[in-house]
XYZ file of C-alpha atoms in Angstrom:
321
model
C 112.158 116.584 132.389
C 111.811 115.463 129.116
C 113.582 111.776 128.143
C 113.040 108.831 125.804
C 110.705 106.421 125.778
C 111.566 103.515 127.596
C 111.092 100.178 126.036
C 112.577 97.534 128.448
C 110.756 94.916 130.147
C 111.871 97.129 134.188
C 111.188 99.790 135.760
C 113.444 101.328 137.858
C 115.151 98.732 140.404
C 114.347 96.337 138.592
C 110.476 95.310 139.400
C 109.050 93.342 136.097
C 106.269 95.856 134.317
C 102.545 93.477 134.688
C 100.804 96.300 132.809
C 101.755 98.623 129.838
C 99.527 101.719 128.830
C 99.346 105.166 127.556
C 97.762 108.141 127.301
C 97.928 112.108 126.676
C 97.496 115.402 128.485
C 95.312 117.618 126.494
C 96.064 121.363 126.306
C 95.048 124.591 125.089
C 94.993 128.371 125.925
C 91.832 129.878 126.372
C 92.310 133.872 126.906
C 95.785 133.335 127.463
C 95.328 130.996 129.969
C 96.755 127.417 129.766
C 94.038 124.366 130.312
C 93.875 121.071 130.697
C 91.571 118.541 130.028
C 90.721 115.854 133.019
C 88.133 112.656 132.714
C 86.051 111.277 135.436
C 85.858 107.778 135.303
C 82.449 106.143 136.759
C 84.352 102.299 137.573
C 86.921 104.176 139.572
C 84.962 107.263 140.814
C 87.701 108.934 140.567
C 89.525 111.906 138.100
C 92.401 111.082 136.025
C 93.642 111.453 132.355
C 92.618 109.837 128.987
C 94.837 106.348 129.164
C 94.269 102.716 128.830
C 96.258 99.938 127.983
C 98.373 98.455 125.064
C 96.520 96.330 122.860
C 98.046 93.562 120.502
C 100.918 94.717 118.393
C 100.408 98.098 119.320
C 103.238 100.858 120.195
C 102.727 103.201 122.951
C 102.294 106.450 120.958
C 99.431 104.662 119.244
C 98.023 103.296 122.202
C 98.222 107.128 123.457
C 96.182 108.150 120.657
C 93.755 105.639 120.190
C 92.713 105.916 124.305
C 92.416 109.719 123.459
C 89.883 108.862 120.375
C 88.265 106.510 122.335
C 87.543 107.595 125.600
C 86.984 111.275 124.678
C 86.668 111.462 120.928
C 89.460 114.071 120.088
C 91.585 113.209 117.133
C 94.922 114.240 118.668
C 98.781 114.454 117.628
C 101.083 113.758 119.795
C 103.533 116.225 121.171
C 106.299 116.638 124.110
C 107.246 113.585 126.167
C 105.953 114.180 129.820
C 107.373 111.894 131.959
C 105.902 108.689 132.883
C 104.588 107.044 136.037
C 104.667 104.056 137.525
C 102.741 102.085 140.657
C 101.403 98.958 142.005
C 98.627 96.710 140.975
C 97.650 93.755 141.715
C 99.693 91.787 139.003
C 102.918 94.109 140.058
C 103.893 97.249 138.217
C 101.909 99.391 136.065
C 103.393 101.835 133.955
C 102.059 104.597 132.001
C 103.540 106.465 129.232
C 102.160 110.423 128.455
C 102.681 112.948 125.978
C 101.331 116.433 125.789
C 98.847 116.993 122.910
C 97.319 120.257 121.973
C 93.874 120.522 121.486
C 92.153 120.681 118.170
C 89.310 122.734 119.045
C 86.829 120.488 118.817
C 84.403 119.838 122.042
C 85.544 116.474 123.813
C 83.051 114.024 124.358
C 82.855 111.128 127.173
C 82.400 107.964 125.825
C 79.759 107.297 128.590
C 81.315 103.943 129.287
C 84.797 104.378 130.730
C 84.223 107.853 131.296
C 81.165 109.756 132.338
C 82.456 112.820 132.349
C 85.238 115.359 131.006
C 86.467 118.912 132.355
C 88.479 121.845 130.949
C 90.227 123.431 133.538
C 93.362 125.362 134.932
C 96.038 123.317 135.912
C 95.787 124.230 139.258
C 92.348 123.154 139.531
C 93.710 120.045 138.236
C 96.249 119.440 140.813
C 93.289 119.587 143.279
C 90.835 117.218 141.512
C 93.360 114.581 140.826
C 92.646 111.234 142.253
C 96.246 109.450 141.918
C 99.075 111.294 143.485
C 101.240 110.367 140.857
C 98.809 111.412 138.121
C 100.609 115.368 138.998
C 104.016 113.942 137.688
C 102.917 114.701 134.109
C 100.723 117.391 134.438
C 103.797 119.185 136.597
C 106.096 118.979 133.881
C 103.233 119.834 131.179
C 102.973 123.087 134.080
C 107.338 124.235 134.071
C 107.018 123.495 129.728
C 104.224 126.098 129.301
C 106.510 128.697 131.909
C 109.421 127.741 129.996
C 107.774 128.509 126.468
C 108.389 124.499 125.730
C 104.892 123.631 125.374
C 104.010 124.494 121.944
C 105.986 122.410 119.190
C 106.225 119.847 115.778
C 107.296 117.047 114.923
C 110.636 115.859 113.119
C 111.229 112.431 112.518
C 114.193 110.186 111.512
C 113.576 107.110 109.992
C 115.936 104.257 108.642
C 114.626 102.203 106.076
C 112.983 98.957 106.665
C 114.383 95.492 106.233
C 115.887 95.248 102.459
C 116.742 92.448 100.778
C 120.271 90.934 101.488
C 123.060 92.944 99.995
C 125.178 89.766 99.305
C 122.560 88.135 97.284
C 121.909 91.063 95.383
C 123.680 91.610 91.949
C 122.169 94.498 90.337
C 122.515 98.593 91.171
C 122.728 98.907 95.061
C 119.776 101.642 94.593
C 117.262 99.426 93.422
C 117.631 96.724 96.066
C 114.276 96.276 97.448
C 112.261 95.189 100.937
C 112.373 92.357 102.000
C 108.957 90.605 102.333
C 109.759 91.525 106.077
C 110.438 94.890 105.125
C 107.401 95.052 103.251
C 105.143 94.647 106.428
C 107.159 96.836 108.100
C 106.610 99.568 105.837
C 102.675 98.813 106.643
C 103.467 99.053 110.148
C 105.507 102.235 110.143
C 103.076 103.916 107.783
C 100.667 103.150 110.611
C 103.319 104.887 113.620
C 103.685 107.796 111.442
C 99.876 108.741 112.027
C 100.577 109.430 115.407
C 102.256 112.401 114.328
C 100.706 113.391 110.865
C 104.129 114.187 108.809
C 103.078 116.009 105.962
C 106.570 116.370 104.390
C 108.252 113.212 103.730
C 112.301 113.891 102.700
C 114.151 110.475 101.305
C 116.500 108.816 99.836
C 115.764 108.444 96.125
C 117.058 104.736 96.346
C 114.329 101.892 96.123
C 114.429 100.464 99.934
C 113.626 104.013 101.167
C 110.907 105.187 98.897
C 109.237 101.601 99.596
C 109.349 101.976 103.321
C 107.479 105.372 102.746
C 105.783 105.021 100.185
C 102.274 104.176 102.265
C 102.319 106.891 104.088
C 102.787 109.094 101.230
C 99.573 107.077 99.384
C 97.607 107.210 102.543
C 97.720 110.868 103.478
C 99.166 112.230 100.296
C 102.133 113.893 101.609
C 104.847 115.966 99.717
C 107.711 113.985 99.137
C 110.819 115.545 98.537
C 113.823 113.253 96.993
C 117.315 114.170 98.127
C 120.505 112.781 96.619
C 122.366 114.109 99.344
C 120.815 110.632 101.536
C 121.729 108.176 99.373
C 124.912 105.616 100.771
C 127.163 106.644 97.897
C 126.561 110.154 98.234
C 126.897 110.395 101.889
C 130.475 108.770 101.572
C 131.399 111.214 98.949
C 129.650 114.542 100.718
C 128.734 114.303 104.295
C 128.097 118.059 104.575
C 125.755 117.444 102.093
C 123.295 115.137 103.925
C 124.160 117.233 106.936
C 122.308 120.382 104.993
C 119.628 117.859 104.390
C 118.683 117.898 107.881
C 119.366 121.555 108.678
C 117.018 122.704 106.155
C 114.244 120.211 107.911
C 113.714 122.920 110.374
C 112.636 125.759 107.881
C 109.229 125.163 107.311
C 107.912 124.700 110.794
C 105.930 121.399 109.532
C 105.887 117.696 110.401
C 108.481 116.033 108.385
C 110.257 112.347 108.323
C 113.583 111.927 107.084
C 113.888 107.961 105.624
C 117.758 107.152 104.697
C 119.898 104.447 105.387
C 122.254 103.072 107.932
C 125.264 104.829 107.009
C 123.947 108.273 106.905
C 122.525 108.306 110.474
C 126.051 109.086 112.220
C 125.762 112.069 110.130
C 121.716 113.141 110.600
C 122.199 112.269 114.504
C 125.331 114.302 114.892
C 123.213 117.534 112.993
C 120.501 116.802 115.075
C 122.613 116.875 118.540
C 123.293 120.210 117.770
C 119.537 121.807 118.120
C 119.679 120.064 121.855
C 120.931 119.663 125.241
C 123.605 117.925 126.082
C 121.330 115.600 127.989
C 118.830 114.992 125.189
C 121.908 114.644 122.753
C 122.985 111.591 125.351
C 119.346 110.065 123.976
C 120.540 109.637 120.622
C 121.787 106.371 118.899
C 126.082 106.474 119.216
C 126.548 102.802 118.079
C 126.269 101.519 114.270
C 123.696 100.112 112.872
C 122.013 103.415 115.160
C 119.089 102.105 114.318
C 117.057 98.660 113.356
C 115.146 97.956 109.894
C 111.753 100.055 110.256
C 113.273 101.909 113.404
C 112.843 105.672 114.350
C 113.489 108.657 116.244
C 111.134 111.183 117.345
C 111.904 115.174 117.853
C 109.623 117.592 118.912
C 110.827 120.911 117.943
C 110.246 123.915 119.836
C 107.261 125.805 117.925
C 108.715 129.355 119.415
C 112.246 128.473 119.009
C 112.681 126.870 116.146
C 116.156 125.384 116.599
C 115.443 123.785 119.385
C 114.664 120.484 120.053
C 112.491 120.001 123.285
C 112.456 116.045 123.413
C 113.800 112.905 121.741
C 111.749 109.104 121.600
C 112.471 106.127 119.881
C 110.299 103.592 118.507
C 110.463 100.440 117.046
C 107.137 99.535 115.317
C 107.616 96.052 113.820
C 110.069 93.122 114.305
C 109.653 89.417 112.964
């Protein structure tokens, strides 16, 4: 049910993708009872879910998020990957990515534009009010996580480090080689991905290219930052089990966290991380150095009433020049 986001240019069999969007389903229990929120959309007269396409430079999640805000006015954070849909339009395939989000308890509020109207309701209800067939895909998943106790969860993310500057050219300590003026935006760029999911823990490597590609995030939300040795190169290659402890102790405090480290050390972090998952989710994760590009990362959702478990796995890659 739940899989990884996919980032080619296809869809299955092949048909090019014309049109790239995103959006959420939002969710909340109201005396005990799960709901869903639905828009109706005045252009279209029909009922669907908050979504809209990518603009400029923009990653999916984001686009996700920013429909949500936009369309509705609920400040949202993203949660389980719900599987996405695809169909015809007049420019060929259209394909739509959606994530679960649980409500924040504020009142949505139609935009009056694209959307005239909004409606909490059960999910059956829902299923019945739905204009586009496939538009039940999602929300049928979103249905067997909430049965299955999978609905609820947090985010843990795994970042590597964006572009440094080149190690051959560099002749000083290997912990304070720095970004690359590449690596520089991209550590703009990734502080702007990481909003989608709000990490309020940040764990890194105490070397210079690490703290740099976190570093606005941390000014921009003010986020605890924890430094571990343990993630460094050097000490990785000395004390594996170490870094591997790193991760383990990620899950403790129930919170959304990113891990930043470096190239080396993600055999390690992915190999800890397959172990809180399904075999089929573990298939999801990077096998083959470098794992990961400059600026690159992986998204877990962890199970908010198991929390070992990881319910689904993304990755994203938010800048590349």
């Amino acid at each position: 049910m739940l899989d990884s986001v996919s980032t080619g240019p296809t869809v299955d069999g092949g048909a090019p993708v014309a049109v790239r969007a995103a959006g959420a389903l939002c969710w909340r229990i109201t005396k005990k009872q799960l709901q869903v929120l639905i828009i109706h959309r005045p252009r279209y007269d029909d009922w669907s879910w908050p979504k809209g396409k990518l603009d400029a430079g923009e990653t999916l999640p984001e686009c996700a998020v920013r429909e949500v805000r936009e369309e509705v006015g609920l400040a949202i954070t993203l949660g389980v990957l719900l599987p996405s849909i695809t169909y015809a339009v007049k420019t060929g395939t259209k394909e739509v990515h959606y994530w679960a989000a649980e409500s924040n308890g504020l009142p949505p509020l139609a935009d009056g534009k694209e959307v005239d109207g909004v409606l909490w309701c059960s999910p059956e209800k829902a299923m019945e009010l739905l204009s586009n067939p496939s538009d039940k895909i999602p929300l049928q998943a979103l249905i067997e996580a909430h049965a299955a106790g999978n609905l609820a969860s947090w985010p843990l993310l795994i970042l590597r480090h964006a572009k440094a500057k080149p190690r051959s050219g560099w002749t000083r300590a290997e912990g304070d080689r720095p970004l690359a003026a590449t690596g520089q935006r991209q550590a703009l760029t990734v502080a702007r991905l990481l909003t989608v999911w709000h990490p309020v823990r940040v764990v890194t490597s105490p070397w210079l290219r690490c703290v740099a590609t976190v570093s606005p995030h941390v000014k921009s939300i003010r986020a605890k930052v924890k430094i571990a040795d343990a993630l460094t190169e050097a000490a990785h290659a000395r004390h594996p089990r170490k870094a591997a402890a790193v991760v383990e102790a990620l899950f403790t405090k129930r919170s959304p966290v990113v891990l930043c480290t470096h190239r080396p050390v993600l055999s390690t972090v992915f190999a800890t991380l397959g172990r809180h998952m399904s075999k089929e989710l573990a298939a999801l994760l990077p096998t083959q150095d470098p794992y990961l590009a400059p600026g690159e990362m992986v998204v877990c959702q962890v199970s908010s009433a198991d929390n070992s478990t990881i319910l689904s796995v993304e990755r994203h890659k938010p800048y590349d020049d």
